[in-house]
Each structure stands twice: as C-alpha cells, then as structure tokens.
Coordinates of C-alpha atoms in Angstrom, one line a residue:
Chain H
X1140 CA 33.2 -13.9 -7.8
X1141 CA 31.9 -10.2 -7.2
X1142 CA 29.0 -9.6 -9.3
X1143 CA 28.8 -5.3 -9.1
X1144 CA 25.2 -4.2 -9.7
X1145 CA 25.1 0.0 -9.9
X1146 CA 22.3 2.2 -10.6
X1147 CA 22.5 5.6 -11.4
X1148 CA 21.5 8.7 -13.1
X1149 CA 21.0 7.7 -17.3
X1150 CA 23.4 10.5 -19.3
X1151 CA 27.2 9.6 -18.6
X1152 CA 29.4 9.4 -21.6
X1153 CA 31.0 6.2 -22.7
X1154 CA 34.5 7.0 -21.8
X1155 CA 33.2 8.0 -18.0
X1156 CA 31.5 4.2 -17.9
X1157 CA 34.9 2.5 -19.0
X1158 CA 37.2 4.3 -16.8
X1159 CA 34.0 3.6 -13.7
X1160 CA 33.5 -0.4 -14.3
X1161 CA 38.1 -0.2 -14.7
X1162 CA 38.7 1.7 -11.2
X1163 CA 35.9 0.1 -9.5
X1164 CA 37.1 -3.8 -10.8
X1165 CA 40.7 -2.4 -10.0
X1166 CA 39.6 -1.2 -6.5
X1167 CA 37.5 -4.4 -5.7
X1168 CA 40.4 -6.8 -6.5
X1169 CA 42.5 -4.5 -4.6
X1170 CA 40.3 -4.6 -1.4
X1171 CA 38.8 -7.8 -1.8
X1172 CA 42.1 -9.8 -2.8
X1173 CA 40.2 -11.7 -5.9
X1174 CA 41.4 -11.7 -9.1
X1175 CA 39.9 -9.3 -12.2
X1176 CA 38.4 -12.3 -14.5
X1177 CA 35.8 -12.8 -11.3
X1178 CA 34.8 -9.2 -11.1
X1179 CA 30.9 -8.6 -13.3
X1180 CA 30.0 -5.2 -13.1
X1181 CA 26.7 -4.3 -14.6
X1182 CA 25.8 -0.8 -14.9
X1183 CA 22.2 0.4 -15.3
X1184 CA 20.9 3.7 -16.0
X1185 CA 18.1 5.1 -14.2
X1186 CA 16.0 7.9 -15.3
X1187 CA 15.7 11.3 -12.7
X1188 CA 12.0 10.2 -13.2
X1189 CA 12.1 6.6 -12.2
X1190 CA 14.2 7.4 -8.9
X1191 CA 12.6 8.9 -5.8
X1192 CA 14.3 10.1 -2.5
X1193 CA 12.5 11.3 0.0
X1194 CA 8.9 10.3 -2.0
X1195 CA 9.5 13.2 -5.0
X1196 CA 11.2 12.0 -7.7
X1197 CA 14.7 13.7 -8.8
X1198 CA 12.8 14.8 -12.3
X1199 CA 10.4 16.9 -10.1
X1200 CA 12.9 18.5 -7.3
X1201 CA 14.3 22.5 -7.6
Chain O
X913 CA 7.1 -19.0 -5.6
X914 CA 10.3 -18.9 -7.8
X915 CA 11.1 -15.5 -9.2
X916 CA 13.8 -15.7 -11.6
X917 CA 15.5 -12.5 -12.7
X918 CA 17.9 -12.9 -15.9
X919 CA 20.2 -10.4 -17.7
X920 CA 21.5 -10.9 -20.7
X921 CA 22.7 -8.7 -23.8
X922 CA 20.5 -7.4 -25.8
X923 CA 19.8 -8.5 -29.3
X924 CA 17.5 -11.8 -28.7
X925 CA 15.0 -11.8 -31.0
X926 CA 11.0 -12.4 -29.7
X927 CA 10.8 -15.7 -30.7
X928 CA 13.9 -17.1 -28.9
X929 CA 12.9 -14.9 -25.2
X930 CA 9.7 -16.8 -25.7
X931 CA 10.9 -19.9 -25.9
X932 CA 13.7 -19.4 -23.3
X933 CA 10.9 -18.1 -21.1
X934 CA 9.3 -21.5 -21.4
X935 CA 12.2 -23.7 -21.0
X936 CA 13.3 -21.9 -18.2
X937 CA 9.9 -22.6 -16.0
X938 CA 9.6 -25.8 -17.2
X939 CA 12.6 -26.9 -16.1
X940 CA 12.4 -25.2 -12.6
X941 CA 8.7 -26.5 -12.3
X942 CA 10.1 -30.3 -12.7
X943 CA 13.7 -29.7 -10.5
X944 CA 12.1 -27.4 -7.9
X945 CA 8.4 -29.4 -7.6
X946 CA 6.8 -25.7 -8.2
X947 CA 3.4 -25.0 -9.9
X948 CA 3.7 -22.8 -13.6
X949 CA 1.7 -20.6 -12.6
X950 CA 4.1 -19.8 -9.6
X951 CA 7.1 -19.1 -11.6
X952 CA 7.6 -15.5 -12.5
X953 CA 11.3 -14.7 -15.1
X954 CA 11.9 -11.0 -15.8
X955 CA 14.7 -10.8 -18.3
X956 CA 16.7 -7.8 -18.4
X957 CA 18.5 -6.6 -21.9
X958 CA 21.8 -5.3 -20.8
X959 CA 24.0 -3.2 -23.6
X960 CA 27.5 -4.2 -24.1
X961 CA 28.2 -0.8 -22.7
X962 CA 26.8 -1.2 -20.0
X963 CA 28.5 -5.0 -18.6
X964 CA 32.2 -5.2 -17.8
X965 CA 34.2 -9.1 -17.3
X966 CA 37.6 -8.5 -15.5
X967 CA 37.2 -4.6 -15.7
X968 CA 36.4 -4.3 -19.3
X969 CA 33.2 -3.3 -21.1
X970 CA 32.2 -6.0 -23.8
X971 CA 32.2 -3.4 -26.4
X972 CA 35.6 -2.5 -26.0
X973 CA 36.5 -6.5 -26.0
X974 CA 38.5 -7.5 -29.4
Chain L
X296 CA 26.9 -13.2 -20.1
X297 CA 23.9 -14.7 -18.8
X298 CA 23.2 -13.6 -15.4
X299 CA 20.1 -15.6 -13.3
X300 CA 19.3 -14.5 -10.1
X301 CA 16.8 -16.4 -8.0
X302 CA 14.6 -15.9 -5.5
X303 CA 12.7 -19.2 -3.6
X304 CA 11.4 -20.2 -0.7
X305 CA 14.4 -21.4 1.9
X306 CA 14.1 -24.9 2.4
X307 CA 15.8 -27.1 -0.9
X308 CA 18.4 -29.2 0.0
X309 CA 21.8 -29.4 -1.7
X310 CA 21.1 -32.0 -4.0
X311 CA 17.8 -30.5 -5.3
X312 CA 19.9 -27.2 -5.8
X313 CA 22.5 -28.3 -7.4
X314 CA 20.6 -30.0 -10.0
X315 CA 18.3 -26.7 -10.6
X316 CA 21.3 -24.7 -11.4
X317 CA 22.8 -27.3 -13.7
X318 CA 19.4 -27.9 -15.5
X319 CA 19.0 -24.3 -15.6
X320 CA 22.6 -23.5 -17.1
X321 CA 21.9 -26.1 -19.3
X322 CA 18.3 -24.7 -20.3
X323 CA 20.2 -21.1 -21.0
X324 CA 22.8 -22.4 -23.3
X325 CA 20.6 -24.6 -25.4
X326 CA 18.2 -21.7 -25.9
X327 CA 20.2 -19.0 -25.6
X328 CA 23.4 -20.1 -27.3
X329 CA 25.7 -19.2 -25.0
X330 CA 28.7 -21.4 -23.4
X331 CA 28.2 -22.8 -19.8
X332 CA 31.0 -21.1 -18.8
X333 CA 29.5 -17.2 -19.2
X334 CA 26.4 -18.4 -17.1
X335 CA 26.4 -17.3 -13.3
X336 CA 23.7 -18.6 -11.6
X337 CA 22.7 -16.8 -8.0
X338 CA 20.1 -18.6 -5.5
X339 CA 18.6 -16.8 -2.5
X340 CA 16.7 -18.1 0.0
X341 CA 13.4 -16.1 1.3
X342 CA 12.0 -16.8 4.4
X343 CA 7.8 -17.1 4.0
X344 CA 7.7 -14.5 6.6
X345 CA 10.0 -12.1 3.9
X346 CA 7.6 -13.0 0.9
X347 CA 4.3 -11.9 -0.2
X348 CA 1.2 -12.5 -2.5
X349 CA -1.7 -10.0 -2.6
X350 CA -0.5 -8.4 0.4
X351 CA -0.4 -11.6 3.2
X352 CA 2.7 -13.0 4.2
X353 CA 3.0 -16.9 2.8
X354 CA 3.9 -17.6 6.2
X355 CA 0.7 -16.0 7.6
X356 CA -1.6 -18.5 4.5
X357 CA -3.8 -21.2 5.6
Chain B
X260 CA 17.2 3.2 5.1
X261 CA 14.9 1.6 2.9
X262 CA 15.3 0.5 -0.6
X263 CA 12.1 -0.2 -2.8
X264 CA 13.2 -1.7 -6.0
X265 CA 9.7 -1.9 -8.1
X266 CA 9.5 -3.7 -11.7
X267 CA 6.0 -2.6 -13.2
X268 CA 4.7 -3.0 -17.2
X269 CA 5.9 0.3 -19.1
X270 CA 3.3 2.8 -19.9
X271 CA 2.0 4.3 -16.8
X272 CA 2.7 8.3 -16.8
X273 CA 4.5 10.0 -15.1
X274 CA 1.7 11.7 -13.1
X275 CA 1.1 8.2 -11.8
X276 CA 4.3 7.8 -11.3
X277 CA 4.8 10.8 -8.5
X278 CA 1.7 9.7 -6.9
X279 CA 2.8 6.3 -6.6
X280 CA 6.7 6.9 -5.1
X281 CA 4.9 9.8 -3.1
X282 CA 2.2 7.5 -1.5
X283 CA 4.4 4.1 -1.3
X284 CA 7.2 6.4 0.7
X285 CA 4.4 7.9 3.2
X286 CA 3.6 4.4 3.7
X287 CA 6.4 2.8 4.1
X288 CA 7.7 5.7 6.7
X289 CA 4.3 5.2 8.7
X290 CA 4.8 1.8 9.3
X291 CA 8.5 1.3 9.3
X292 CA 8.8 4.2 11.3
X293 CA 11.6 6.1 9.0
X294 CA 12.6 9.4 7.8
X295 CA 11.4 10.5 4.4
X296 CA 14.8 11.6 3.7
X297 CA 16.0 7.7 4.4
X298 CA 13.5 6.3 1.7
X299 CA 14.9 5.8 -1.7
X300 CA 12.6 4.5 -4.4
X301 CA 13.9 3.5 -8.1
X302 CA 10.9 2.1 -10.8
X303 CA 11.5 -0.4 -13.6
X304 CA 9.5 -0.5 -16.5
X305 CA 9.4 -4.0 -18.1
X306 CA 8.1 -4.7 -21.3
X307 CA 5.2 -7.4 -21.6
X308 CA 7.5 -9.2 -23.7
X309 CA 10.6 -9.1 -21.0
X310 CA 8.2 -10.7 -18.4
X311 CA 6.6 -14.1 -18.2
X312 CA 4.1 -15.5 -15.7
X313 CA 3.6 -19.8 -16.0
X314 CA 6.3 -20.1 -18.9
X315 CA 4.5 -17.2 -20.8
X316 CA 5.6 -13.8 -21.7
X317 CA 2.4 -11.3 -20.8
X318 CA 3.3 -10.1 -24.5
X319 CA 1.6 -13.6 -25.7
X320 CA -1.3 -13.7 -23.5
X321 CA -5.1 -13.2 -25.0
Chain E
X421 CA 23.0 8.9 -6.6
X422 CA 24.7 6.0 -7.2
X423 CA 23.2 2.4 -5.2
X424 CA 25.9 0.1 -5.6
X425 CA 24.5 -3.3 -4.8
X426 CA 27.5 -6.5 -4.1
X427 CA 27.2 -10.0 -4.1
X428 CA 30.4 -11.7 -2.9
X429 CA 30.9 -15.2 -1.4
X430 CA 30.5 -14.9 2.2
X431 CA 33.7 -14.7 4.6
X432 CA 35.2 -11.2 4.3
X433 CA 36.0 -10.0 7.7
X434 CA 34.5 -6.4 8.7
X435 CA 37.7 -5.3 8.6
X436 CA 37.4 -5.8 4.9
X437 CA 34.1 -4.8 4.3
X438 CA 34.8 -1.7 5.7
X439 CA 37.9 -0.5 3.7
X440 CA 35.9 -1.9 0.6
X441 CA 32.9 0.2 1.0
X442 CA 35.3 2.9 1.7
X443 CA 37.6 2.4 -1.3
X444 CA 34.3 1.8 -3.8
X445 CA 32.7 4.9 -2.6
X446 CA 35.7 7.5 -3.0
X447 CA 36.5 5.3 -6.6
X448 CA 33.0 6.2 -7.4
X449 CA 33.3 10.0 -6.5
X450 CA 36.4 10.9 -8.0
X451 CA 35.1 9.2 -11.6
X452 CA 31.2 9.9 -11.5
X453 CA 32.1 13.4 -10.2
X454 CA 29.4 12.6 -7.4
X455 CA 28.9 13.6 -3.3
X456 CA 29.9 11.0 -0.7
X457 CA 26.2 11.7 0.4
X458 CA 24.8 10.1 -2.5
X459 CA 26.3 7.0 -2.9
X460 CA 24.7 3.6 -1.4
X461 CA 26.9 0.4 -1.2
X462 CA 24.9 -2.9 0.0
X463 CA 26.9 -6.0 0.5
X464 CA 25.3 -9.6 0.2
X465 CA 26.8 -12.1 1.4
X466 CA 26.1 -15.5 -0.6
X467 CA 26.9 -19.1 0.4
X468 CA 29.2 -21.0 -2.5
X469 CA 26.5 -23.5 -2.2
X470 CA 23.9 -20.7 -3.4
X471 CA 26.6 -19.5 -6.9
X472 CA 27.3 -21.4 -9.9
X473 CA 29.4 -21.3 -13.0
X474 CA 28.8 -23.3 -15.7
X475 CA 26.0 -25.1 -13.8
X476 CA 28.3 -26.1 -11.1
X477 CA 27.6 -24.7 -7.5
X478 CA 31.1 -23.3 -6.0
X479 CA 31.0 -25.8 -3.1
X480 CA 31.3 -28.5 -5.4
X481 CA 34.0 -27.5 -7.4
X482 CA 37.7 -29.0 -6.6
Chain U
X660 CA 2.2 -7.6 -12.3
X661 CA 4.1 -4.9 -9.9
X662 CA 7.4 -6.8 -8.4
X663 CA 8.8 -4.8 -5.2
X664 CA 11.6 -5.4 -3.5
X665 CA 12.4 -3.8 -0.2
X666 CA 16.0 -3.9 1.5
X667 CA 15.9 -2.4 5.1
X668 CA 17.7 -2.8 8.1
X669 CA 17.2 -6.0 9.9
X670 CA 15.5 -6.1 13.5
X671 CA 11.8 -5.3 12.3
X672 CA 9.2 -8.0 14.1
X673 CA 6.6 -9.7 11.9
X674 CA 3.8 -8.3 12.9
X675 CA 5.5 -4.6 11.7
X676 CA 6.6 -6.9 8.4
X677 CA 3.0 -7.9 8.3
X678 CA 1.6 -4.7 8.8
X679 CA 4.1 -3.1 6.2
X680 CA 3.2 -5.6 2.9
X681 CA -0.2 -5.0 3.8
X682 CA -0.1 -1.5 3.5
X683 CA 2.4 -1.1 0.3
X684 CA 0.4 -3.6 -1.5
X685 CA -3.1 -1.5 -0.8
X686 CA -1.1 1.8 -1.5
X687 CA 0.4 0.1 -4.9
X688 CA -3.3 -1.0 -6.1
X689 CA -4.6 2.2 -5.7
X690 CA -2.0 3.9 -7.0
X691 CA -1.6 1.7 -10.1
X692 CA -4.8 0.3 -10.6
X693 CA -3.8 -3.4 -10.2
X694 CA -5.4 -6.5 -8.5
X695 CA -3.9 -7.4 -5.4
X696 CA -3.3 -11.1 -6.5
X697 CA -0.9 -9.4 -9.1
X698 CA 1.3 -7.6 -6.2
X699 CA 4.6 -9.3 -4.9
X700 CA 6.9 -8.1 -2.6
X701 CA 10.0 -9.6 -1.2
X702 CA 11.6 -8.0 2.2
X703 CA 15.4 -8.6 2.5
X704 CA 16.9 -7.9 5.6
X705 CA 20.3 -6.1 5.6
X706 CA 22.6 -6.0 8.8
X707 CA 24.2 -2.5 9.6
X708 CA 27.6 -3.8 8.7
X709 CA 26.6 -4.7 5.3
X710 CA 25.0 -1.4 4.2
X711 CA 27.1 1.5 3.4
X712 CA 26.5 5.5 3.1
X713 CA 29.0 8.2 2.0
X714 CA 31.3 5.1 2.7
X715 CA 30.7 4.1 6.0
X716 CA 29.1 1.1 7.3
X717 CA 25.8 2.0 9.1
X718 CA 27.7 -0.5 11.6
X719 CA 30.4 1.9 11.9
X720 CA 28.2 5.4 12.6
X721 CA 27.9 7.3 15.6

C-alpha cells in the first residue's frame, strides 16, 4: 500500500505529471514487488516562494 | 491532541467541509476520549491532476 | 480518494484503534459521499516528548 | 537534514515570509547544530475555511 | 527540488530500501529533468495495525 | 494557528528537543505575530537508512 507524497516546484505541464506519477508507480511496484492498484501518488506543487533551502527562499536566490 | 490531516479532491462545497469538519471531531472526541477543543483537521483539496491510483491520474480515468 | 492522516499521542490500544478508523471511514463516507473502499486511513503515534503546545513539550506539562 | 513542513492561514506577505524561513532556519541550525545548506523549509497556506479547531472551521468563528 | 515523502507497511529489507530510493530518484531525474542533488526521498515505515482501508486496519484483514 | 512539522535525523536528546521547540515557537511568534498557545510542532525522528539524498541512503554515505 505505498501512499507517494511529492512536493515540488508549481509549473510542470500535464503530460510531464502523467508520465512522473506512470514511471514512479511503475518503478515502485518494480522495486517494492507490490502490485499498481496499491500505489497513491499525490503530487503537490509548491511555489519558489513557499520553499526555502538554506533559510532564502528559491523566489529570492540569483 | 489529535491532528487530523485529510486530502480529498476538490470540489466540496462550504457547507459540506463544515459539516464533515464536525463529524469528524465528534467522532474522534467520543472513540479517542479527547477534548474538542484538542482536535485540530486540516483538509487539503487535491486536483484530479494532481492524484494517481495504480499509476494513473484521475483525470485521465474513463 | 479520501486520504486521513493522523497524528496522536502513542498509547491506544488495538481495539480503541480499530474502532476510530472504522467510525472515522464511516464519518467520511456519510458526509463526504464517497465509498469505504477509496478511504485510506494512516495513524501515527507521537511520543509527548516529540509534540508540542506553545512551545513546552507535553511530556515536560504538569 | 532537517525538514520544516509549516501550515499557516494564507495572507501573510511575502516580506514576512523571508523573514520567517530566514529566522526559523538560523534557529533551527543554532540549536540542532546543522548546516544552513542542510535546512529545507516548505510553507503552506491554508484557508480559514480548510482548517478547523474543536469541530469548527476558523472560517465560522466570530 | 523534489521531497518525495513514502509511507509503506513496514518489513522491506535495506537491501530494498536502498535500490528503491535509488530507482525513485533516477525515475524522478530523467522525467522532471532535475539534479540528483535536489531530490529528497523519506521512507516511513507504518505498522498494518496503524493503515486502513475501508475502515478496516490491515492486521485485521484475512 | 501555525502547524510545523520537523523530520530530522534521529539521535537528538530531549533536552536539545526541548531547547529546539522552544526556540522555533518564540522565533515563529515573532515572526508571524501569533500567540504561543496557537503554535504546534511535531518532531519525527527519521533513521539514516530511511532518508535518502541524490539517491542514497544517509545510511549508506561516507
């Protein structure tokens, strides 16, 4: 039963979001020997102004 | 100090997060013997696009 | 899809756990229309000495 | 490596917003003794009516 | 900068973790066109008495 | 009603987890002008061999 939870930068297309939560279910059932009905993957997009690294947001660096 | 953290689709309408809200602490207050006033819920509207079952977004599901 | 994720004190027993995540599940549908079987429930236990209220540990409270 | 996950109500600026990831990430390397670089930070903003206290959404509260 | 956060029922051997976290993280380059650098995998291990479906915890189902 | 969540590598003592919820929940009510009663923050320890960068197990790093 892997639940996926993935944050990342907001702006990728549709199509790059099906083929990511397809390879990554494909690659966890592969790896993890479960089968693809179990696999959730929820993908959540993050603004470069809600995500810091290093205390300065990704909005602010050069 | 329960903290319940739901996602769900988006598309529930005010009146029915309120009242899911309620139902939801009431019913841990009585099974988990907790205060109200301790119970926190943060729901989480999730797009279609953006939750896959078995590898497959939901709005790519027939 | 419902997804609940919880977060409690460590401590309930079996029973008491299973029947917060039935009465939950049940909760969710009724209110949320949605079948029992798209409802994932996830309980995690926090130690007092992991979980904190106005900045003091609960495992530090009198 | 440290992860800070922080859900807030929506509608501070984003001013407040680089103090805030600047100042918790000084913190948290001052007493966790960590690298800057090692810190990651990612905000959540939650609507008053996604987020409920005692059964009831902060949306409803007088 | 992808955080990829798992929940998976505990049992998987660090021989499997490994080649998981591995095989996630190069799935995750090669389709969000990102750096090794920047991707974060956690792995949480949760108890079958701590997931349900349907409002039945996993340890209880036959 | 700030919510933060903090993973970090298992091993800390509690007086460092003590010292550490103090401080982020002072730095978060300066920084966001919020009553201490409102803060909450849940530590979650994470061993090496469950946390994952460039896709290796902190575990597995010389």
């Amino acid at each position: 039963m892997p639940l996926i939870q993935v944050d990342m930068f907001e702006g990728r297309t549709a199509d790059i979001k099906r083929e990511f939560v397809e390879g990554i279910t494909r690659e966890t059932c592969r790896l993890l020997k479960c089968e693809p009905a179990s696999v959730q993957v929820i993908l959540r997009d993050v603004k470069k102004s809600d995500w810091a690294t290093a205390g300065v947001l990704w909005s602010e660096k050069k």
